[in-house]
Each structure stands twice: as C-alpha cells, then as structure tokens.
Amino acid sequence: MNAKIVGIGHYVPENIFTNNDLTQYMDTSDEWIQERTGIKERRYGTKHKETTTTMATKASTIALERAGLTAEDIDFIIFATLSPDFYFPGCGVLLQRELGITKTEIGALDIRNQCSGFIYGLSVADQFIKSGMYKNILLVGAEMHSMGLDFSTKGRGVTVIFGDGAGAAVLQASDNEEGILTTHLHSDGTHAEELACISPGSHGGIYHDEIDFGFEEQNKPGGIFVTKAMVQRDLLAPNMNGQLVFKTAVKKFPEVIMEALQATGLQSSNIDLFIPHQANLRIAKFVQKVLRLEDHQVFNNIQKYGNTTAASIPIAMSEAWEQGKLKSGDLLCLAAFGSGFTWGSALVRW
Ligand code: UT7
C-alpha cells in the first residue's frame, strides 16, 4: 500500500501585519526584513478568538472536504506544532474534539519537530499506512506564533520572521504507484539551544549552570514549568543563532534532497515542484540554485505569510494545488530544516 495525499487545505488568519506595522513596536525596517528574508507581511491570529487548534480545524475541514471524506472516516490524527494551545495535552486531542470525532475514539499523536514537523508527520503517516494499520490519516501542521513572540527590539531577530497559520493533508491507502515515494529524517541535538524556547520546561537549569532558575520555587507544586526566575530573566521567548541556522540549513537541505533522489533513482530534473519549508527566501533560492531548478519548479509564499514553522509546507502545498501547480502524476519534492536541529525530505508522486 502507498500513502496518497487525497485532500489538502489551509487556513491563514485575516489579520495582515506588514513589515511597516512591526516598526511601531521594534527598531526594524521593511527594507531590512525584505532584504534578509524576502518577507513582506505575515498573518496573526486574533487573540482570545483563535488558537493553533481552531486554525487547524479550519484547514482540516477543507482538506477533508477536498478528499471527499468526513471527520468520522479518519482513523488517526497526527498534529505537528511548536505553539500548542496547552503545555499538555497536545493539540491532537483538541483537534479530534473540535472536529466532533466522538464515536470512533481514534488515536491522536503530537509531533514536536518544529520546522520539520510536517515532514516527520508525513513519514509517520506513510509507515502506518504501508504497514496496513490505518487507511485514512489526518496530518496537520499549525502554529499560533504571535502569542509567544517578543515584540520589543530585543526579540526582533526572531519575531519579524514568524507568522500564524495552519495546513492539513488527508493521507489514504492506495494500491496505485502514486503517493509518498520516500522520506528521510535526520537530527543533531548538539545544537538544541541554538534555535529554541527553553522555558517553560522541566530543565531546572541543568543544562545552563550559569543561570539560577530558582530551584526552591520549582519544588513547589505547579511551579515546575514556569518559575519567577524564568519570567524575570526573560527566558520565555524563543531565541535563535540565525547565522548558524542559516549556514547549516543551506548545507543540509541539498544533502537530504539528494538522499531522497538517490533512494528513488530520480534526478533533480525530474522534480515538477519543489516546496521548501518557508524559513527564508534566501535559503530557498540558494537550494534552488544548487539543485539547478528553474523558477517554475519551485513554490515560495514566505513573502505573504512569513515562516509558519510546521504549517509552512502544507500551506504552500495547498496554495500550489489551488493555483493548478500540482497536477496528477507530478513529482513533488518537500524538504525542511529547523530547530533541534532536525531536518528531512520527502518525494511524492501526486
Ligand atoms: O524555520 C526555522 C529555521 N530558521 C531559519 O532558517 C533562519 C535562518 N537564519 C536567517 O534567516 C537569518 O540569519 C536571519 C534573517 C535570522 C538574520 O539575518 P542575518 O543576515 O543572518 O543577520 P544577523 O543576525 O547577522 O544580523 C545582522 C544585523 C545585526 O546588527 P549589527 O550587529 O550588524 O549591527 C542585527 O542586530 O542586523 C541586525 N538585526 C536587525 N535589524 C533590523 C537583526 N534583526 C533585525 C531586524 N531588523 N529584525
């Protein structure tokens, strides 16, 4: 059995936030952001009205409709996000509840692989379908970054890049040749803190001897994940060593794509559409050049949405499909790199 993507959908919040809008809060400029990242604007969910799960529900409903299925047909949910509604439980069960899947008591799995979360999810779904365990899997990548960013100048290196949104795919068992051809997953925890949000967490400062996280406070019930020390030291916002991430990404993207091509005996010239994780337009252009791909073989939409982490690939897939850029029989190449570091690739016969 092959895992075929039979429905894809996305949702982005209505609220557009331009680069100029950001200058009200921090010392930055439209010119800097466009030149370094390619981003012109991003979407932010409406606080107290939208969450990662509500956006995921909208994207999933569209994907299910396009697949010609109802929520009750789904056998398993996989949810990738770094910005969950709750610390726990994960968004998978919340999505199950929002979709009204009450009778079947299906499993729901949460994936924490940040930018490569969707590729990891695709690989997990592929294995479940190939093994015959499940027939229809709903895979979602969704993020509400705007609730957790630092909008002061201190946070500008991270904040200007990220946006909110959700994408969903329905994968179905198929006995045709089409579907997921291969997936390749990698990680290197050496650089875990180089792109991270280390608090809230149960670490208690053990990886960071120089920081006093306030152990007394942590020993109180309920004080394990967020302590006053974390708040006072401003440790609740994500941080990124942008240059290291950039340098590693431009090396790992081509490597992991070549691995997928070699595994299938295909070449980059066979790729009809390449959708890279939308981290930075400069990274995407660099990878395009290394793979010698023409502009029409690559799909980017970071200009409109910024980096939506786990949601970026399914949002781009859904848009590409809507624009007629993904046709039956096309060879689709997906690849991502990000926090962990984790990275991966997939080749899909559409
Ligand atoms: O999806 C997750 C994976 N993430 C990525 O793949 C991101 C990879 N990294 C990047 O995309 C780039 O490193 C960034 C876009 C994050 C930063 O671009 P950069 O060209 O590496 O800039 P930089 O961090 O080296 O900063 C250059 C200068 C610094 O000023 P000085 O020290 O030269 O005076 C920064 O303080 O730009 C300054 N700067 C800003 N200026 C205006 C940093 N952020 C901003 C900003 N607006 N938002």
CSV table of C-alpha atoms and ligand atoms in Angstrom, one decimal:
chain,number,residue,atom,x,y,z
A,1,MET,CA,0.0,0.0,0.0
A,2,ASN,CA,1.1,3.5,-0.8
A,3,ALA,CA,0.1,6.6,1.2
A,4,LYS,CA,-1.5,9.1,-1.2
A,5,ILE,CA,-2.4,12.7,-0.4
A,6,VAL,CA,-6.1,12.8,-1.3
A,7,GLY,CA,-7.0,16.2,0.2
A,8,ILE,CA,-5.1,19.3,1.2
A,9,GLY,CA,-6.3,22.5,2.8
A,10,HIS,CA,-5.0,25.6,4.6
A,11,TYR,CA,-6.2,28.5,6.7
A,12,VAL,CA,-4.5,31.7,7.5
A,13,PRO,CA,-5.9,34.4,9.8
A,14,GLU,CA,-7.4,37.5,8.2
A,15,ASN,CA,-5.3,40.0,10.1
A,16,ILE,CA,-2.3,41.1,7.9
A,17,PHE,CA,0.7,42.5,9.7
A,18,THR,CA,3.2,44.3,7.3
A,19,ASN,CA,6.8,44.9,8.0
A,20,ASN,CA,6.0,48.6,8.5
A,21,ASP,CA,3.4,47.6,11.1
A,22,LEU,CA,6.2,45.9,13.1
A,23,THR,CA,8.2,49.2,13.2
A,24,GLN,CA,5.6,50.5,15.7
A,25,TYR,CA,7.0,48.0,18.3
A,26,MET,CA,10.7,47.5,17.5
A,27,ASP,CA,13.6,49.0,15.8
A,28,THR,CA,13.4,47.4,12.4
A,29,SER,CA,12.6,48.3,8.8
A,30,ASP,CA,10.7,47.0,5.7
A,31,GLU,CA,14.0,47.2,3.8
A,32,TRP,CA,16.0,45.1,6.3
A,33,ILE,CA,13.3,42.4,6.6
A,34,GLN,CA,12.7,42.1,2.8
A,35,GLU,CA,16.4,42.1,2.0
A,36,ARG,CA,17.4,39.4,4.6
A,37,THR,CA,14.3,37.2,4.5
A,38,GLY,CA,12.1,38.1,1.5
A,39,ILE,CA,9.1,38.6,3.9
A,40,LYS,CA,6.7,41.4,3.1
A,41,GLU,CA,3.9,40.6,5.5
A,42,ARG,CA,2.6,37.8,7.8
A,43,ARG,CA,-0.8,36.9,9.4
A,44,TYR,CA,-1.6,37.0,13.1
A,45,GLY,CA,-4.4,35.1,14.7
A,46,THR,CA,-7.0,37.1,16.7
A,47,LYS,CA,-6.1,36.8,20.4
A,48,HIS,CA,-8.6,35.0,22.6
A,49,LYS,CA,-10.6,34.0,19.5
A,50,GLU,CA,-8.2,31.9,17.5
A,51,THR,CA,-5.7,29.3,18.6
A,52,THR,CA,-3.4,26.8,16.9
A,53,THR,CA,-6.2,24.2,17.2
A,54,THR,CA,-9.0,26.4,15.9
A,55,MET,CA,-6.9,27.3,12.8
A,56,ALA,CA,-6.0,23.6,12.4
A,57,THR,CA,-9.7,22.7,12.5
A,58,LYS,CA,-10.5,25.1,9.6
A,59,ALA,CA,-7.6,23.7,7.5
A,60,SER,CA,-8.6,20.1,8.3
A,61,THR,CA,-12.3,20.8,7.3
A,62,ILE,CA,-11.2,22.0,3.9
A,63,ALA,CA,-8.8,19.1,3.4
A,64,LEU,CA,-11.5,16.6,4.4
A,65,GLU,CA,-14.0,18.2,2.0
A,66,ARG,CA,-11.5,18.0,-0.9
A,67,ALA,CA,-10.8,14.4,0.0
A,68,GLY,CA,-14.5,13.6,-0.2
A,69,LEU,CA,-14.4,12.3,3.4
A,70,THR,CA,-16.0,13.3,6.7
A,71,ALA,CA,-14.2,13.6,10.0
A,72,GLU,CA,-15.6,10.2,11.1
A,73,ASP,CA,-13.7,8.5,8.2
A,74,ILE,CA,-10.4,9.4,9.8
A,75,ASP,CA,-8.5,6.5,11.6
A,76,PHE,CA,-5.7,8.5,13.1
A,77,ILE,CA,-4.6,12.2,13.7
A,78,ILE,CA,-1.0,13.5,13.6
A,79,PHE,CA,-0.5,17.1,14.7
A,80,ALA,CA,2.8,18.9,14.4
A,81,THR,CA,3.2,22.3,16.2
A,82,LEU,CA,5.7,24.2,18.4
A,83,SER,CA,2.9,26.5,19.6
A,84,PRO,CA,0.3,24.2,21.2
A,85,ASP,CA,-2.8,25.6,22.9
A,86,PHE,CA,-1.8,23.9,26.1
A,87,TYR,CA,1.6,22.7,27.6
A,88,PHE,CA,-0.3,19.4,27.7
A,89,PRO,CA,-2.3,17.6,26.4
A,90,GLY,CA,-1.3,18.2,22.9
A,91,CYS,CA,-3.3,19.7,20.1
A,92,GLY,CA,-4.1,16.2,18.5
A,93,VAL,CA,-6.9,15.5,21.0
A,94,LEU,CA,-8.2,19.1,20.9
A,95,LEU,CA,-8.5,18.8,17.1
A,96,GLN,CA,-10.3,15.5,17.5
A,97,ARG,CA,-12.8,17.2,19.8
A,98,GLU,CA,-13.2,20.2,17.5
A,99,LEU,CA,-13.9,18.0,14.5
A,100,GLY,CA,-16.5,16.2,16.5
A,101,ILE,CA,-14.9,12.8,16.2
A,102,THR,CA,-16.6,11.4,19.3
A,103,LYS,CA,-17.7,7.9,18.3
A,104,THR,CA,-14.6,6.2,17.0
A,105,GLU,CA,-12.1,7.1,19.8
A,106,ILE,CA,-9.2,7.1,17.2
A,107,GLY,CA,-5.6,7.8,18.3
A,108,ALA,CA,-4.1,11.2,18.2
A,109,LEU,CA,-0.3,11.8,18.1
A,110,ASP,CA,1.5,15.1,18.6
A,111,ILE,CA,4.8,15.8,16.9
A,112,ARG,CA,7.4,18.2,18.2
A,113,ASN,CA,9.8,18.6,15.4
A,114,GLN,CA,9.3,22.3,14.7
A,115,CYS,CA,10.1,23.3,11.1
A,116,SER,CA,10.4,19.7,10.0
A,117,GLY,CA,7.3,18.6,12.0
A,118,PHE,CA,5.2,18.1,8.8
A,119,ILE,CA,7.9,16.0,7.1
A,120,TYR,CA,8.3,13.9,10.2
A,121,GLY,CA,4.5,13.5,10.3
A,122,LEU,CA,4.4,12.6,6.7
A,123,SER,CA,6.9,9.8,7.3
A,124,VAL,CA,5.0,8.5,10.3
A,125,ALA,CA,1.7,8.5,8.4
A,126,ASP,CA,3.4,6.7,5.5
A,127,GLN,CA,4.7,3.9,7.8
A,128,PHE,CA,1.3,3.5,9.4
A,129,ILE,CA,-0.4,3.2,6.0
A,130,LYS,CA,2.2,1.0,4.4
A,131,SER,CA,2.0,-1.4,7.4
A,132,GLY,CA,-1.8,-1.7,6.9
A,133,MET,CA,-2.5,-0.3,10.4
A,134,TYR,CA,-4.6,2.7,9.2
A,135,LYS,CA,-6.4,3.7,6.0
A,136,ASN,CA,-7.1,7.4,6.4
A,137,ILE,CA,-4.8,9.7,8.3
A,138,LEU,CA,-5.3,13.4,9.0
A,139,LEU,CA,-1.9,15.2,9.2
A,140,VAL,CA,-1.8,18.8,10.4
A,141,GLY,CA,0.8,21.5,10.8
A,142,ALA,CA,-0.4,24.6,12.6
A,143,GLU,CA,1.1,27.5,14.5
A,144,MET,CA,0.0,30.5,16.5
A,145,HIS,CA,3.4,32.0,16.9
A,146,SER,CA,2.2,35.5,17.6
A,147,MET,CA,1.1,34.7,21.2
A,148,GLY,CA,4.7,33.8,22.1
A,149,LEU,CA,7.0,36.3,20.4
A,150,ASP,CA,8.9,39.2,21.9
A,151,PHE,CA,7.7,42.3,20.2
A,152,SER,CA,10.5,44.5,21.7
A,153,THR,CA,13.7,45.3,19.8
A,154,LYS,CA,15.4,42.6,21.8
A,155,GLY,CA,13.3,40.0,20.0
A,156,ARG,CA,13.4,41.4,16.5
A,157,GLY,CA,15.9,38.8,15.2
A,158,VAL,CA,13.2,36.1,15.7
A,159,THR,CA,9.9,38.0,15.7
A,160,VAL,CA,10.0,39.5,12.3
A,161,ILE,CA,10.3,36.1,10.7
A,162,PHE,CA,7.3,34.2,12.1
A,163,GLY,CA,3.6,34.2,11.2
A,164,ASP,CA,0.5,32.2,12.1
A,165,GLY,CA,-1.4,29.7,10.0
A,166,ALA,CA,-2.4,26.1,9.5
A,167,GLY,CA,-2.3,23.4,6.8
A,168,ALA,CA,-3.7,19.9,6.7
A,169,ALA,CA,-3.4,16.8,4.5
A,170,VAL,CA,-5.5,13.7,4.3
A,171,LEU,CA,-3.4,10.6,3.5
A,172,GLN,CA,-5.1,7.5,2.2
A,173,ALA,CA,-4.0,4.0,1.5
A,174,SER,CA,-3.8,3.4,-2.3
A,175,ASP,CA,-2.6,0.4,-4.3
A,176,ASN,CA,-1.5,2.6,-7.2
A,177,GLU,CA,2.0,3.7,-7.8
A,178,GLU,CA,1.3,7.3,-6.7
A,179,GLY,CA,1.7,8.7,-3.2
A,180,ILE,CA,4.7,9.1,-0.9
A,181,LEU,CA,7.7,7.5,-2.6
A,182,THR,CA,10.3,8.1,0.1
A,183,THR,CA,11.0,10.1,3.3
A,184,HIS,CA,14.3,10.8,5.0
A,185,LEU,CA,14.6,12.1,8.6
A,186,HIS,CA,17.6,13.4,10.5
A,187,SER,CA,18.6,15.3,13.7
A,188,ASP,CA,21.6,16.7,15.5
A,189,GLY,CA,20.9,17.6,19.1
A,190,THR,CA,24.3,19.2,19.6
A,191,HIS,CA,22.7,22.5,18.6
A,192,ALA,CA,19.5,22.1,20.6
A,193,GLU,CA,19.7,25.6,22.2
A,194,GLU,CA,20.7,27.5,19.0
A,195,LEU,CA,17.1,27.7,17.9
A,196,ALA,CA,14.9,27.2,21.0
A,197,CYS,CA,12.4,28.3,23.5
A,198,ILE,CA,13.9,26.5,26.6
A,199,SER,CA,11.2,27.7,29.1
A,200,PRO,CA,8.6,26.8,30.2
A,201,GLY,CA,10.3,23.4,30.8
A,202,SER,CA,11.3,20.9,33.5
A,203,HIS,CA,15.0,21.5,32.9
A,204,GLY,CA,15.6,23.4,36.1
A,205,GLY,CA,18.6,25.0,34.6
A,206,ILE,CA,20.6,21.7,34.5
A,207,TYR,CA,22.0,22.4,31.0
A,208,HIS,CA,22.8,26.0,31.9
A,209,ASP,CA,24.8,26.1,35.1
A,210,GLU,CA,25.3,29.8,34.8
A,211,ILE,CA,21.6,30.5,35.2
A,212,ASP,CA,19.9,30.3,38.5
A,213,PHE,CA,16.4,29.1,37.7
A,214,GLY,CA,15.1,29.3,41.2
A,215,PHE,CA,15.1,25.7,42.5
A,216,GLU,CA,13.1,26.5,45.7
A,217,GLU,CA,10.3,27.9,43.6
A,218,GLN,CA,10.4,24.9,41.3
A,219,ASN,CA,9.9,22.5,44.1
A,220,LYS,CA,6.5,24.0,44.8
A,221,PRO,CA,3.6,22.1,43.2
A,222,GLY,CA,2.7,23.7,39.9
A,223,GLY,CA,5.9,25.7,39.7
A,224,ILE,CA,7.9,23.3,37.7
A,225,PHE,CA,7.3,24.6,34.2
A,226,VAL,CA,7.2,28.3,34.7
A,227,THR,CA,9.1,29.9,37.5
A,228,LYS,CA,9.5,33.6,38.5
A,229,ALA,CA,13.2,33.3,37.6
A,230,MET,CA,12.3,32.3,34.1
A,231,VAL,CA,10.0,35.3,33.8
A,232,GLN,CA,12.5,37.7,35.4
A,233,ARG,CA,15.3,36.6,33.2
A,234,ASP,CA,13.1,36.9,30.1
A,235,LEU,CA,13.6,33.2,29.2
A,236,LEU,CA,10.1,32.6,27.9
A,237,ALA,CA,10.7,33.9,24.3
A,238,PRO,CA,12.3,31.9,21.5
A,239,ASN,CA,15.9,32.6,20.7
A,240,MET,CA,17.9,31.9,17.5
A,241,ASN,CA,21.5,31.9,16.4
A,242,GLY,CA,20.3,32.9,12.9
A,243,GLN,CA,23.7,32.7,11.2
A,244,LEU,CA,24.4,29.2,12.4
A,245,VAL,CA,20.9,28.0,11.5
A,246,PHE,CA,21.3,29.6,8.0
A,247,LYS,CA,24.7,28.1,7.3
A,248,THR,CA,23.6,24.6,8.5
A,249,ALA,CA,20.3,24.8,6.6
A,250,VAL,CA,21.9,25.6,3.2
A,251,LYS,CA,24.2,22.5,3.7
A,252,LYS,CA,21.5,20.1,5.0
A,253,PHE,CA,18.7,21.0,2.5
A,254,PRO,CA,20.6,19.8,-0.6
A,255,GLU,CA,22.1,16.8,1.2
A,256,VAL,CA,18.7,15.5,2.3
A,257,ILE,CA,17.1,16.1,-1.1
A,258,MET,CA,19.9,14.3,-2.8
A,259,GLU,CA,19.4,11.4,-0.4
A,260,ALA,CA,15.8,11.2,-1.4
A,261,LEU,CA,16.6,11.4,-5.1
A,262,GLN,CA,19.3,8.7,-4.8
A,263,ALA,CA,16.9,6.4,-2.9
A,264,THR,CA,14.4,6.5,-5.8
A,265,GLY,CA,16.8,6.6,-8.7
A,266,LEU,CA,15.5,10.1,-9.7
A,267,GLN,CA,17.3,13.3,-10.6
A,268,SER,CA,16.6,16.9,-9.7
A,269,SER,CA,15.5,17.5,-13.3
A,270,ASN,CA,12.6,15.0,-12.7
A,271,ILE,CA,11.1,17.3,-10.0
A,272,ASP,CA,8.0,19.1,-11.2
A,273,LEU,CA,7.6,21.1,-8.0
A,274,PHE,CA,9.9,21.7,-5.1
A,275,ILE,CA,8.3,23.1,-1.9
A,276,PRO,CA,10.9,24.0,0.7
A,277,HIS,CA,10.0,24.8,4.3
A,278,GLN,CA,9.4,28.6,4.1
A,279,ALA,CA,12.2,29.7,6.5
A,280,ASN,CA,13.9,32.4,4.5
A,281,LEU,CA,13.6,33.2,0.8
A,282,ARG,CA,17.5,33.4,0.6
A,283,ILE,CA,17.7,29.8,1.8
A,284,ALA,CA,15.1,28.7,-0.7
A,285,LYS,CA,16.9,30.5,-3.6
A,286,PHE,CA,20.3,29.0,-2.6
A,287,VAL,CA,18.9,25.5,-2.6
A,288,GLN,CA,17.1,26.1,-5.9
A,289,LYS,CA,20.5,27.1,-7.4
A,290,VAL,CA,22.3,24.1,-6.0
A,291,LEU,CA,19.7,21.8,-7.4
A,292,ARG,CA,19.6,23.7,-10.7
A,293,LEU,CA,15.9,24.2,-10.6
A,294,GLU,CA,14.0,26.7,-12.8
A,295,ASP,CA,11.7,29.2,-11.1
A,296,HIS,CA,8.6,27.4,-12.3
A,297,GLN,CA,9.8,24.2,-10.5
A,298,VAL,CA,9.8,26.0,-7.1
A,299,PHE,CA,7.0,27.3,-5.0
A,300,ASN,CA,7.5,30.0,-2.3
A,301,ASN,CA,5.0,32.0,-0.4
A,302,ILE,CA,7.0,33.3,2.5
A,303,GLN,CA,6.6,36.8,1.1
A,304,LYS,CA,2.9,36.7,2.3
A,305,TYR,CA,3.0,34.6,5.4
A,306,GLY,CA,6.5,34.6,6.9
A,307,ASN,CA,7.7,31.4,8.5
A,308,THR,CA,4.8,29.4,9.8
A,309,THR,CA,7.1,26.5,11.0
A,310,ALA,CA,5.2,23.2,10.9
A,311,ALA,CA,2.4,24.8,8.9
A,312,SER,CA,4.6,26.2,6.1
A,313,ILE,CA,4.8,23.2,3.8
A,314,PRO,CA,1.1,22.2,4.0
A,315,ILE,CA,0.0,25.8,3.5
A,316,ALA,CA,2.3,26.1,0.4
A,317,MET,CA,1.1,22.7,-0.9
A,318,SER,CA,-2.5,23.7,-0.6
A,319,GLU,CA,-1.9,27.1,-2.3
A,320,ALA,CA,0.2,25.4,-5.1
A,321,TRP,CA,-2.7,22.9,-5.7
A,322,GLU,CA,-5.3,25.7,-5.7
A,323,GLN,CA,-3.2,27.6,-8.3
A,324,GLY,CA,-3.0,24.4,-10.5
A,325,LYS,CA,0.7,24.0,-9.9
A,326,LEU,CA,0.3,20.5,-8.6
A,327,LYS,CA,-1.2,18.1,-11.1
A,328,SER,CA,-1.9,14.3,-11.1
A,329,GLY,CA,1.4,12.4,-11.7
A,330,ASP,CA,3.7,15.4,-10.8
A,331,LEU,CA,6.8,14.6,-8.8
A,332,LEU,CA,6.7,16.8,-5.7
A,333,CYS,CA,9.8,17.3,-3.5
A,334,LEU,CA,9.4,18.6,0.0
A,335,ALA,CA,12.3,19.4,2.4
A,336,ALA,CA,12.7,21.2,5.8
A,337,PHE,CA,15.3,22.2,8.3
A,338,GLY,CA,15.0,23.8,11.7
A,339,SER,CA,15.1,23.7,15.5
A,340,GLY,CA,16.6,20.6,17.0
A,341,PHE,CA,18.4,20.7,14.7
A,342,THR,CA,16.0,18.4,12.8
A,343,TRP,CA,15.6,18.1,9.0
A,344,GLY,CA,14.1,15.8,6.4
A,345,SER,CA,12.8,15.4,2.9
A,346,ALA,CA,10.0,13.6,1.0
A,347,LEU,CA,9.3,12.7,-2.6
A,348,VAL,CA,5.7,12.4,-3.5
A,349,ARG,CA,4.0,11.3,-6.8
A,350,TRP,CA,0.9,13.5,-6.8
B,1,UT7,O1,12.5,27.9,10.3
B,1,UT7,C1,13.4,27.9,11.3
B,1,UT7,C2,14.8,28.0,10.7
B,1,UT7,N1,15.2,29.3,10.7
B,1,UT7,C3,16.0,29.8,9.8
B,1,UT7,O2,16.2,29.1,8.8
B,1,UT7,C4,16.5,31.2,9.9
B,1,UT7,C5,17.9,31.2,9.4
B,1,UT7,N2,18.6,32.5,9.6
B,1,UT7,C6,18.2,33.6,9.0
B,1,UT7,O3,17.2,33.5,8.2
B,1,UT7,C7,19.0,34.8,9.1
B,1,UT7,O4,20.1,34.6,9.9
B,1,UT7,C8,18.2,36.0,9.8
B,1,UT7,C9,17.1,36.5,8.9
B,1,UT7,C10,17.5,35.5,11.1
B,1,UT7,C11,19.1,37.1,10.2
B,1,UT7,O5,19.8,37.6,9.0
B,1,UT7,P1,21.3,37.8,9.1
B,1,UT7,O6,21.7,38.3,7.7
B,1,UT7,O7,22.0,36.5,9.5
B,1,UT7,O8,21.5,38.9,10.1
B,1,UT7,P2,22.3,38.9,11.5
B,1,UT7,O9,21.6,38.1,12.5
B,1,UT7,O10,23.7,38.6,11.2
B,1,UT7,O11,22.2,40.4,11.9
B,1,UT7,C12,22.8,41.5,11.1
B,1,UT7,C13,22.5,42.8,11.8
B,1,UT7,C14,22.8,42.9,13.3
B,1,UT7,O12,23.3,44.2,13.5
B,1,UT7,P3,24.8,44.5,13.7
B,1,UT7,O13,25.3,43.6,14.8
B,1,UT7,O14,25.4,44.2,12.3
B,1,UT7,O15,24.8,45.9,14.0
B,1,UT7,C15,21.5,42.7,13.9
B,1,UT7,O16,21.4,43.2,15.2
B,1,UT7,O17,21.1,43.1,11.7
B,1,UT7,C16,20.5,43.4,13.0
B,1,UT7,N3,19.2,42.8,13.0
B,1,UT7,C17,18.1,43.5,12.6
B,1,UT7,N4,18.0,44.8,12.1
B,1,UT7,C18,16.7,45.2,11.8
B,1,UT7,C19,18.8,41.6,13.4
B,1,UT7,N5,17.4,41.5,13.3
B,1,UT7,C20,17.0,42.7,12.8
B,1,UT7,C21,15.7,43.2,12.4
B,1,UT7,N6,15.6,44.5,11.9
B,1,UT7,N7,14.6,42.5,12.5
